[in-house]
Amino acid sequence: MVLRIKSFAQGQPLSALSADTSICGGRGLSEFAVELRDVTKVFGEVVAVDHVSMGIRQGEFFAMLGPSGCGKTTSLRMIAGFERPTSGEVYIDGKPMGSTPPFRRDVNTVFQSYALFPHMTVEQNVGFGLEMKGVPRAEINRRVKEALELVRLPQMAKRYPRQMSGGQQQRVALARALVNRPKVLLLDEPLGALDAKLRKEMQIELKALQREVGITFVFVTHDQEEALSMSDRIAVFSKGKVLQIGTPLEIYERPNCRFVADFIGETNFIEGKVKQIDGEFAVLESDGRCFVGRAGEGLRVGAQASLSVRPEKAQLVEQPMNSANCYEVRVHSVAYVGSDTRVIVMLGDQHFDIWEQNSLSTLDPNYFFGPGERAWLVFRPENALILAE
Amino acid sequence: MIQALREHPALRLVALMTPGAFWLAVFFLIPLGIMGVISFMSRDAQGFPAPPYTLSNYQNIIRDIRFAPSLSLEGGLSIRLFEGLYLDLFWRSIWISLVSTLITLVIAFPVALFMAQLPRRYRNLALFAVMIPFWTNFLVRTYALQFMLRGNGPINTLLRSLNLEPIELLFTPTAVLIGLVYGNLPFMILPLYTSLEKFDWTMIEAAHDLGANTWSAFTRVMLPLVSPGLVAGSILTFVPSIGSYITVDLMGGGRTNLIGYSIAQQFSASVNWPFGSALSLVMMIIVTIAAVIYFRSSRGGSRAVI
Ligand SMILES: Nc1ncnc2c1ncn2[C@@H]1O[C@H](COP(=O)(O)OP(=O)(O)O)[C@@H](O)[C@H]1O
Ligand SMILES: [Mg+2]
């Protein structure tokens, strides 16, 4: 399959900001803009980050995704320099950070609460970083103006943060960070405080902005859809550990463990024992039935494992088919949701979700399965994944 | 009645303000008015205020002011253009009060900062500790302080036991300063603590993130954001210092004269109420002007916060 996503920034003239970035921001020689090597952070009894290693490439939009409390913020704060790793090391542009304080690191943060200075106007807020670096006044003024234009708030320069809406404050926070042309921009759930509609808009805008300025973005979120739609690569966190790092496609189509399969998108699990492994594929026996699917990592014959099938990758048919993974089921419930029909069937005593795309325009209610009907569930081995426990 | 109060906010406001306004009118404005009148009176044979009305009390305050440029290093560098008995007195009072306010601020800030960062359950305990001195009469505490600074008091005993020269502290301007700082410390700590407790520490992280070192983060972000507490504490310290009497009397022993002490003298020993009243009013005007200037100049910071 080929994914074709049109770049939002395509054809747009690059702003002066991005033009300068290549000179002043300076892409370093290191492959990774940020690298964590075996980083652990312990707070008292709590292991917030547990032996995490990852490399964030230059110019990448990198998401750290995971449920609340899994150590995303702590990882981000160690990159920013607000926390020091208990063990391991953070590298920025190839240089070990050690105890380098935040104000000597070439990174900037967009805080979840925005953390705008309430006693300064928008332009004073945005100019603060440049002022601290001793940039001449005239250049500060010029760059602040550019940055405010970049986030489309040029007319708000004289306002105080409290006179602005949440979305506008968010843009100011972005401008305040970007104006410094950092090597890496760290964003901690930057869209978390916005309402759903504004969040969607900002997702698109943020992604476009990242392409425009070409700065490496490290983006923390607990919203998997947000991570999938915006990122070049995603690191999935759970309980302080990084479980998988990959492109959205890899993470969704080839989760490497049950947690990732479960956390990203929807999926059906069938638990059983591994009966056979044959190269790329394996057979799982569950409740007397045998299922064939792609073999995940670390699978052993005889061990407990789960088969994961996404609801949109399974079908319901009226007649049994002579193929692998075809089992009789009883339709439990049917929900027509416009684009899809979402059917829940009973496979033995287990619920199984199937989303069928409504690709045919029809008003005939008999076209759909009805509750209580007998049907056959099928899915292709390529569309199922057998994951070790 | 209650119904009417509920429905009319203006009426409610009047009702809420009446007791306080009445109190202020009877015990502050009327006496102030009386003092104003007395300040334009002469004295009778016993020294009590009596007509005829005159400007001479005020003239006496400014009469001896003359142009006399001078530069002295006594008690810090001071450049003077004018001198005069009462002008000097006012000047010294303001100067000592300013210095005491500054010292109080420098001592109080770390304490308030420390208190604000304590775990929540210890904060009230710390507040309580700051207020404990109020349980003892100020006069008693000042006598205790006097005892501390005496020639054979604990401080000099300690110095002697360390084979150091004892220092003469009591009845010096330094002793007055120590007394003022000691007495005013809680009034500086409490408003500062209130501001610092509300302070959002992500502001400091944001400042560091943007390249501010510790000093810049402190001066550019923290100070402006806690300025309401700073202003309140400074005024609560500066104003009572200028008018202080007990501390000046007991710690300065009458040798370090401040304006509040002088005024008290006029009402007691000198039995010159009209002149005392005139001095009081001039002092009030000066303090008011100083406070207004201070408020104005610090408003930039506090405006955005309040
Ligand atoms: N300063 C701290 N002191 C103690 N525990 C902390 C501190 N910061 C984070 N933690 C703990 O570390 C874990 C990870 O927190 P965090 O990184 O904020 O997670 P996330 O951002 O993924 O929600 C949590 O259990 C949290 O309670
Ligand atoms: Mg977090």
GROMACS .gro file of N, CA, C and O in nm, chain A residues 195-280:
model
  344
  195ASP      N    1  -1.038   2.284   2.286
  195ASP     CA    2  -1.156   2.203   2.259
  195ASP      C    3  -1.135   2.125   2.128
  195ASP      O    4  -1.046   2.154   2.049
  196ALA      N    5  -1.221   2.025   2.106
  196ALA     CA    6  -1.197   1.926   2.000
  196ALA      C    7  -1.177   1.989   1.863
  196ALA      O    8  -1.086   1.952   1.789
  197LYS      N    9  -1.260   2.087   1.829
  197LYS     CA   10  -1.255   2.144   1.695
  197LYS      C   11  -1.124   2.221   1.673
  197LYS      O   12  -1.056   2.203   1.573
  198LEU      N   13  -1.092   2.303   1.773
  198LEU     CA   14  -0.970   2.383   1.766
  198LEU      C   15  -0.848   2.291   1.763
  198LEU      O   16  -0.748   2.318   1.696
  199ARG      N   17  -0.858   2.179   1.835
  199ARG     CA   18  -0.747   2.086   1.842
  199ARG      C   19  -0.717   2.029   1.703
  199ARG      O   20  -0.603   2.023   1.661
  200LYS      N   21  -0.823   1.992   1.632
  200LYS     CA   22  -0.806   1.940   1.496
  200LYS      C   23  -0.737   2.044   1.407
  200LYS      O   24  -0.644   2.012   1.333
  201GLU      N   25  -0.783   2.169   1.417
  201GLU     CA   26  -0.724   2.276   1.336
  201GLU      C   27  -0.577   2.293   1.368
  201GLU      O   28  -0.492   2.306   1.281
  202MET      N   29  -0.548   2.292   1.500
  202MET     CA   30  -0.410   2.316   1.543
  202MET      C   31  -0.319   2.200   1.504
  202MET      O   32  -0.200   2.220   1.478
  203GLN      N   33  -0.374   2.079   1.501
  203GLN     CA   34  -0.293   1.963   1.460
  203GLN      C   35  -0.240   1.985   1.319
  203GLN      O   36  -0.121   1.966   1.292
  204ILE      N   37  -0.332   2.029   1.231
  204ILE     CA   38  -0.293   2.051   1.092
  204ILE      C   39  -0.192   2.165   1.084
  204ILE      O   40  -0.089   2.156   1.017
  205GLU      N   41  -0.222   2.272   1.160
  205GLU     CA   42  -0.138   2.389   1.154
  205GLU      C   43   0.002   2.362   1.208
  205GLU      O   44   0.103   2.406   1.153
  206LEU      N   45   0.005   2.286   1.318
  206LEU     CA   46   0.132   2.256   1.383
  206LEU      C   47   0.221   2.173   1.291
  206LEU      O   48   0.341   2.195   1.279
  207LYS      N   49   0.158   2.077   1.226
  207LYS     CA   50   0.231   1.990   1.134
  207LYS      C   51   0.288   2.073   1.017
  207LYS      O   52   0.405   2.059   0.979
  208ALA      N   53   0.204   2.162   0.965
  208ALA     CA   54   0.247   2.247   0.854
  208ALA      C   55   0.362   2.337   0.899
  208ALA      O   56   0.461   2.355   0.827
  209LEU      N   57   0.349   2.388   1.021
  209LEU     CA   58   0.451   2.476   1.077
  209LEU      C   59   0.584   2.403   1.089
  209LEU      O   60   0.690   2.457   1.056
  210GLN      N   61   0.576   2.278   1.133
  210GLN     CA   62   0.699   2.201   1.152
  210GLN      C   63   0.770   2.180   1.018
  210GLN      O   64   0.891   2.194   1.009
  211ARG      N   65   0.693   2.155   0.915
  211ARG     CA   66   0.754   2.137   0.782
  211ARG      C   67   0.816   2.266   0.735
  211ARG      O   68   0.921   2.269   0.673
  212GLU      N   69   0.746   2.376   0.766
  212GLU     CA   70   0.792   2.505   0.720
  212GLU      C   71   0.924   2.544   0.785
  212GLU      O   72   1.015   2.590   0.717
  213VAL      N   73   0.933   2.526   0.916
  213VAL     CA   74   1.054   2.572   0.985
  213VAL      C   75   1.163   2.465   0.988
  213VAL      O   76   1.279   2.495   1.012
  214GLY      N   77   1.125   2.340   0.966
  214GLY     CA   78   1.224   2.233   0.957
  214GLY      C   79   1.294   2.199   1.088
  214GLY      O   80   1.397   2.134   1.089
  215ILE      N   81   1.237   2.244   1.200
  215ILE     CA   82   1.297   2.215   1.330
  215ILE      C   83   1.247   2.079   1.379
  215ILE      O   84   1.133   2.041   1.351
  216THR      N   85   1.331   2.006   1.450
  216THR     CA   86   1.290   1.879   1.509
  216THR      C   87   1.186   1.904   1.617
  216THR      O   88   1.208   1.985   1.707
  217PHE      N   89   1.072   1.837   1.606
  217PHE     CA   90   0.967   1.851   1.708
  217PHE      C   91   0.959   1.722   1.788
  217PHE      O   92   0.952   1.614   1.730
  218VAL      N   93   0.958   1.735   1.920
  218VAL     CA   94   0.931   1.620   2.006
  218VAL      C   95   0.800   1.650   2.077
  218VAL      O   96   0.789   1.747   2.152
  219PHE      N   97   0.702   1.567   2.050
  219PHE     CA   98   0.565   1.600   2.080
  219PHE      C   99   0.508   1.494   2.174
  219PHE      O  100   0.507   1.376   2.142
  220VAL      N  101   0.466   1.537   2.293
  220VAL     CA  102   0.410   1.442   2.389
  220VAL      C  103   0.258   1.443   2.380
  220VAL      O  104   0.198   1.550   2.377
  221THR      N  105   0.198   1.326   2.373
  221THR     CA  106   0.053   1.320   2.370
  221THR      C  107   0.004   1.186   2.423
  221THR      O  108   0.077   1.088   2.422
  222HIS      N  109  -0.120   1.186   2.474
  222HIS     CA  110  -0.178   1.057   2.512
  222HIS      C  111  -0.287   1.020   2.411
  222HIS      O  112  -0.354   0.919   2.425
  223ASP      N  113  -0.301   1.104   2.306
  223ASP     CA  114  -0.406   1.086   2.207
  223ASP      C  115  -0.346   1.014   2.085
  223ASP      O  116  -0.270   1.071   2.008
  224GLN      N  117  -0.381   0.886   2.068
  224GLN     CA  118  -0.316   0.806   1.964
  224GLN      C  119  -0.349   0.857   1.824
  224GLN      O  120  -0.265   0.852   1.735
  225GLU      N  121  -0.469   0.910   1.807
  225GLU     CA  122  -0.506   0.959   1.675
  225GLU      C  123  -0.420   1.079   1.638
  225GLU      O  124  -0.372   1.093   1.525
  226GLU      N  125  -0.399   1.166   1.739
  226GLU     CA  126  -0.314   1.283   1.720
  226GLU      C  127  -0.174   1.239   1.680
  226GLU      O  128  -0.115   1.291   1.585
  227ALA      N  129  -0.121   1.141   1.754
  227ALA     CA  130   0.014   1.093   1.725
  227ALA      C  131   0.022   1.032   1.585
  227ALA      O  132   0.115   1.060   1.509
  228LEU      N  133  -0.076   0.950   1.550
  228LEU     CA  134  -0.074   0.885   1.419
  228LEU      C  135  -0.079   0.986   1.306
  228LEU      O  136  -0.007   0.975   1.207
  229SER      N  137  -0.166   1.088   1.322
  229SER     CA  138  -0.188   1.178   1.209
  229SER      C  139  -0.075   1.280   1.194
  229SER      O  140  -0.056   1.334   1.086
  230MET      N  141   0.000   1.308   1.300
  230MET     CA  142   0.097   1.416   1.290
  230MET      C  143   0.242   1.370   1.276
  230MET      O  144   0.324   1.442   1.220
  231SER      N  145   0.275   1.252   1.327
  231SER     CA  146   0.417   1.221   1.347
  231SER      C  147   0.483   1.153   1.229
  231SER      O  148   0.419   1.082   1.152
  232ASP      N  149   0.614   1.173   1.221
  232ASP     CA  150   0.696   1.091   1.134
  232ASP      C  151   0.720   0.956   1.201
  232ASP      O  152   0.713   0.852   1.139
  233ARG      N  153   0.754   0.963   1.330
  233ARG     CA  154   0.772   0.840   1.407
  233ARG      C  155   0.712   0.858   1.546
  233ARG      O  156   0.701   0.969   1.597
  234ILE      N  157   0.678   0.744   1.605
  234ILE     CA  158   0.613   0.744   1.735
  234ILE      C  159   0.689   0.651   1.828
  234ILE      O  160   0.730   0.542   1.787
  235ALA      N  161   0.707   0.694   1.954
  235ALA     CA  162   0.757   0.603   2.057
  235ALA      C  163   0.640   0.576   2.150
  235ALA      O  164   0.582   0.669   2.205
  236VAL      N  165   0.604   0.448   2.164
  236VAL     CA  166   0.492   0.415   2.253
  236VAL      C  167   0.547   0.379   2.390
  236VAL      O  168   0.630   0.290   2.404
  237PHE      N  169   0.501   0.453   2.490
  237PHE     CA  170   0.545   0.435   2.628
  237PHE      C  171   0.441   0.356   2.706
  237PHE      O  172   0.321   0.372   2.686
  238SER      N  173   0.491   0.275   2.799
  238SER     CA  174   0.403   0.218   2.900
  238SER      C  175   0.484   0.195   3.026
  238SER      O  176   0.592   0.137   3.022
  239LYS      N  177   0.432   0.245   3.137
  239LYS     CA  178   0.495   0.227   3.268
  239LYS      C  179   0.644   0.259   3.266
  239LYS      O  180   0.727   0.183   3.318
  240GLY      N  181   0.680   0.368   3.203
  240GLY     CA  182   0.818   0.414   3.206
  240GLY      C  183   0.908   0.351   3.102
  240GLY      O  184   1.024   0.387   3.090
  241LYS      N  185   0.855   0.254   3.028
  241LYS     CA  186   0.937   0.188   2.926
  241LYS      C  187   0.889   0.226   2.787
  241LYS      O  188   0.771   0.253   2.767
  242VAL      N  189   0.982   0.227   2.692
  242VAL     CA  190   0.943   0.244   2.552
  242VAL      C  191   0.922   0.105   2.494
  242VAL      O  192   1.012   0.022   2.495
  243LEU      N  193   0.799   0.079   2.447
  243LEU     CA  194   0.769  -0.054   2.397
  243LEU      C  195   0.802  -0.066   2.249
  243LEU      O  196   0.849  -0.170   2.203
  244GLN      N  197   0.777   0.038   2.173
  244GLN     CA  198   0.800   0.031   2.030
  244GLN      C  199   0.825   0.171   1.976
  244GLN      O  200   0.764   0.268   2.020
  245ILE      N  201   0.916   0.178   1.881
  245ILE     CA  202   0.939   0.303   1.810
  245ILE      C  203   0.921   0.274   1.662
  245ILE      O  204   0.979   0.178   1.610
  246GLY      N  205   0.842   0.353   1.593
  246GLY     CA  206   0.824   0.329   1.450
  246GLY      C  207   0.737   0.434   1.386
  246GLY      O  208   0.685   0.523   1.454
  247THR      N  209   0.721   0.421   1.254
  247THR     CA  210   0.632   0.512   1.184
  247THR      C  211   0.490   0.479   1.225
  247THR      O  212   0.463   0.369   1.274
  248PRO      N  213   0.396   0.572   1.202
  248PRO     CA  214   0.256   0.543   1.233
  248PRO      C  215   0.211   0.412   1.168
  248PRO      O  216   0.143   0.331   1.231
  249LEU      N  217   0.254   0.392   1.046
  249LEU     CA  218   0.216   0.271   0.973
  249LEU      C  219   0.268   0.146   1.045
  249LEU      O  220   0.194   0.050   1.068
  250GLU      N  221   0.394   0.148   1.082
  250GLU     CA  222   0.453   0.034   1.152
  250GLU      C  223   0.384   0.008   1.285
  250GLU      O  224   0.356  -0.106   1.321
  251ILE      N  225   0.360   0.117   1.357
  251ILE     CA  226   0.300   0.103   1.490
  251ILE      C  227   0.160   0.044   1.480
  251ILE      O  228   0.121  -0.041   1.559
  252TYR      N  229   0.086   0.087   1.380
  252TYR     CA  230  -0.052   0.041   1.368
  252TYR      C  231  -0.058  -0.099   1.305
  252TYR      O  232  -0.132  -0.184   1.353
  253GLU      N  233   0.019  -0.119   1.200
  253GLU     CA  234   0.008  -0.247   1.127
  253GLU      C  235   0.094  -0.357   1.187
  253GLU      O  236   0.064  -0.474   1.169
  254ARG      N  237   0.203  -0.320   1.250
  254ARG     CA  238   0.291  -0.422   1.306
  254ARG      C  239   0.326  -0.392   1.451
  254ARG      O  240   0.443  -0.373   1.485
  255PRO      N  241   0.225  -0.383   1.537
  255PRO     CA  242   0.257  -0.362   1.680
  255PRO      C  243   0.343  -0.478   1.729
  255PRO      O  244   0.322  -0.592   1.685
  256ASN      N  245   0.441  -0.451   1.813
  256ASN     CA  246   0.532  -0.558   1.854
  256ASN      C  247   0.491  -0.624   1.984
  256ASN      O  248   0.558  -0.714   2.032
  257CYS      N  249   0.381  -0.577   2.044
  257CYS     CA  250   0.334  -0.642   2.165
  257CYS      C  251   0.186  -0.613   2.184
  257CYS      O  252   0.129  -0.528   2.117
  258ARG      N  253   0.129  -0.687   2.275
  258ARG     CA  254  -0.014  -0.676   2.297
  258ARG      C  255  -0.053  -0.535   2.340
  258ARG      O  256  -0.155  -0.481   2.297
  259PHE      N  257   0.030  -0.472   2.427
  259PHE     CA  258  -0.005  -0.339   2.475
  259PHE      C  259  -0.018  -0.239   2.361
  259PHE      O  260  -0.113  -0.162   2.353
  260VAL      N  261   0.081  -0.240   2.270
  260VAL     CA  262   0.079  -0.144   2.159
  260VAL      C  263  -0.041  -0.170   2.069
  260VAL      O  264  -0.112  -0.078   2.029
  261ALA      N  265  -0.067  -0.298   2.039
  261ALA     CA  266  -0.182  -0.331   1.955
  261ALA      C  267  -0.311  -0.280   2.018
  261ALA      O  268  -0.399  -0.228   1.950
  262ASP      N  269  -0.318  -0.294   2.149
  262ASP     CA  270  -0.438  -0.255   2.221
  262ASP      C  271  -0.451  -0.103   2.232
  262ASP      O  272  -0.558  -0.046   2.218
  263PHE      N  273  -0.337  -0.037   2.257
  263PHE     CA  274  -0.341   0.107   2.284
  263PHE      C  275  -0.364   0.188   2.156
  263PHE      O  276  -0.432   0.289   2.157
  264ILE      N  277  -0.304   0.142   2.045
  264ILE     CA  278  -0.318   0.215   1.920
  264ILE      C  279  -0.435   0.156   1.842
  264ILE      O  280  -0.429   0.041   1.799
  265GLY      N  281  -0.537   0.233   1.824
  265GLY     CA  282  -0.651   0.186   1.748
  265GLY      C  283  -0.731   0.080   1.822
  265GLY      O  284  -0.709   0.057   1.941
  266GLU      N  285  -0.824   0.017   1.748
  266GLU     CA  286  -0.907  -0.087   1.808
  266GLU      C  287  -0.857  -0.222   1.758
  266GLU      O  288  -0.808  -0.233   1.646
  267THR      N  289  -0.872  -0.322   1.840
  267THR     CA  290  -0.836  -0.455   1.793
  267THR      C  291  -0.911  -0.563   1.869
  267THR      O  292  -0.964  -0.539   1.977
  268ASN      N  293  -0.921  -0.682   1.807
  268ASN     CA  294  -0.978  -0.799   1.873
  268ASN      C  295  -0.863  -0.889   1.916
  268ASN      O  296  -0.769  -0.909   1.840
  269PHE      N  297  -0.873  -0.941   2.038
  269PHE     CA  298  -0.772  -1.036   2.083
  269PHE      C  299  -0.835  -1.173   2.098
  269PHE      O  300  -0.947  -1.185   2.147
  270ILE      N  301  -0.762  -1.274   2.051
  270ILE     CA  302  -0.803  -1.411   2.079
  270ILE      C  303  -0.683  -1.476   2.148
  270ILE      O  304  -0.572  -1.478   2.093
  271GLU      N  305  -0.706  -1.525   2.272
  271GLU     CA  306  -0.595  -1.582   2.348
  271GLU      C  307  -0.584  -1.732   2.326
  271GLU      O  308  -0.685  -1.800   2.311
  272GLY      N  309  -0.462  -1.780   2.322
  272GLY     CA  310  -0.444  -1.924   2.305
  272GLY      C  311  -0.298  -1.963   2.318
  272GLY      O  312  -0.217  -1.888   2.372
  273LYS      N  313  -0.267  -2.084   2.267
  273LYS     CA  314  -0.131  -2.136   2.273
  273LYS      C  315  -0.074  -2.142   2.133
  273LYS      O  316  -0.145  -2.174   2.038
  274VAL      N  317   0.054  -2.115   2.119
  274VAL     CA  318   0.118  -2.125   1.989
  274VAL      C  319   0.135  -2.272   1.954
  274VAL      O  320   0.192  -2.348   2.032
  275LYS      N  321   0.082  -2.310   1.839
  275LYS     CA  322   0.086  -2.451   1.803
  275LYS      C  323   0.202  -2.480   1.709
  275LYS      O  324   0.262  -2.586   1.711
  276GLN      N  325   0.231  -2.383   1.626
  276GLN     CA  326   0.328  -2.408   1.519
  276GLN      C  327   0.382  -2.274   1.473
  276GLN      O  328   0.309  -2.175   1.468
  277ILE      N  329   0.509  -2.270   1.440
  277ILE     CA  330   0.565  -2.150   1.380
  277ILE      C  331   0.631  -2.191   1.249
  277ILE      O  332   0.709  -2.286   1.245
  278ASP      N  333   0.595  -2.118   1.144
  278ASP     CA  334   0.645  -2.156   1.013
  278ASP      C  335   0.690  -2.031   0.941
  278ASP      O  336   0.612  -1.966   0.873
  279GLY      N  337   0.817  -1.996   0.960
  279GLY     CA  338   0.869  -1.876   0.896
  279GLY      C  339   0.795  -1.752   0.943
  279GLY      O  340   0.789  -1.724   1.061
  280GLU      N  341   0.735  -1.681   0.849
  280GLU     CA  342   0.669  -1.555   0.880
  280GLU      C  343   0.537  -1.574   0.955
  280GLU      O  344   0.487  -1.482   1.017
   0.00000   0.00000   0.00000
